[in-house]
Amino acid sequence: RSSRSALREMDIVARPLSQGQRQVSRSAFSLLFAELFQYCQQRVQDANGLEEKLKELGHSVGWRTLNLLVARNRPRKRDTSVVGILQFITTVCWRTFFGRETNSLQRSTQSECEYFIYENDPVPNLYISVPRELEGRLNCASFNAGLIRGWLDAAQFPATVRAVVPPSDKSGARNTTTVYVVRFEPSVLERERK
């Protein structure tokens, strides 16, 4: 028997980290996310509660997956700068989960501890039909905000992350861009200055 066929039959836990798929299947993600959404919706009273629940679940997933993503993509390198970890998240992590990178990463001009991650058409928003009573008040990309916070917490960069939809333009067309507002704790910036 060849070593390739033996590797395919090997238990998933016993496989080397460098082996395996580098991307989450979009159809699997959409199915799981739709079920998560339904589960959360039955346990909350309003749109804010639903967004918070999605954020909590995203945080849990982000926290658990960062070490695997680092081991597969940067086995001998650990990001120690704010910009470095944010670039890793907006490229490697995003590509693994969503098959593409975010649209842009910008630093705030008003606060040195605040960054903005822009994403057009977030994947969680593509697969959920928001109930009419929550339309315009619910952003399912809160799950992604939780992912970002989980990845940052696991990398020892504590921060708060919010998913915000900028106001629509004058034409009245629905805005499909989400901005993730990342605000780092002051201790992170102090550590970076040392």
XYZ file of C-alpha atoms in Angstrom, residues 44 55 59 64 74-75 77 94 110 135-136 144 170 192-193:
15
model
C -33.058 35.567 22.373
C -20.507 37.203 18.476
C -15.352 34.189 19.519
C -10.124 27.431 18.992
C 3.484 30.052 9.948
C 4.950 27.208 11.999
C 6.674 32.699 13.340
C -10.138 35.084 6.157
C -8.734 59.651 15.595
C -34.516 43.821 8.853
C -32.191 46.806 9.006
C -17.259 37.484 11.996
C -27.928 58.957 -1.446
C 4.173 47.185 21.467
C 6.063 50.373 22.353
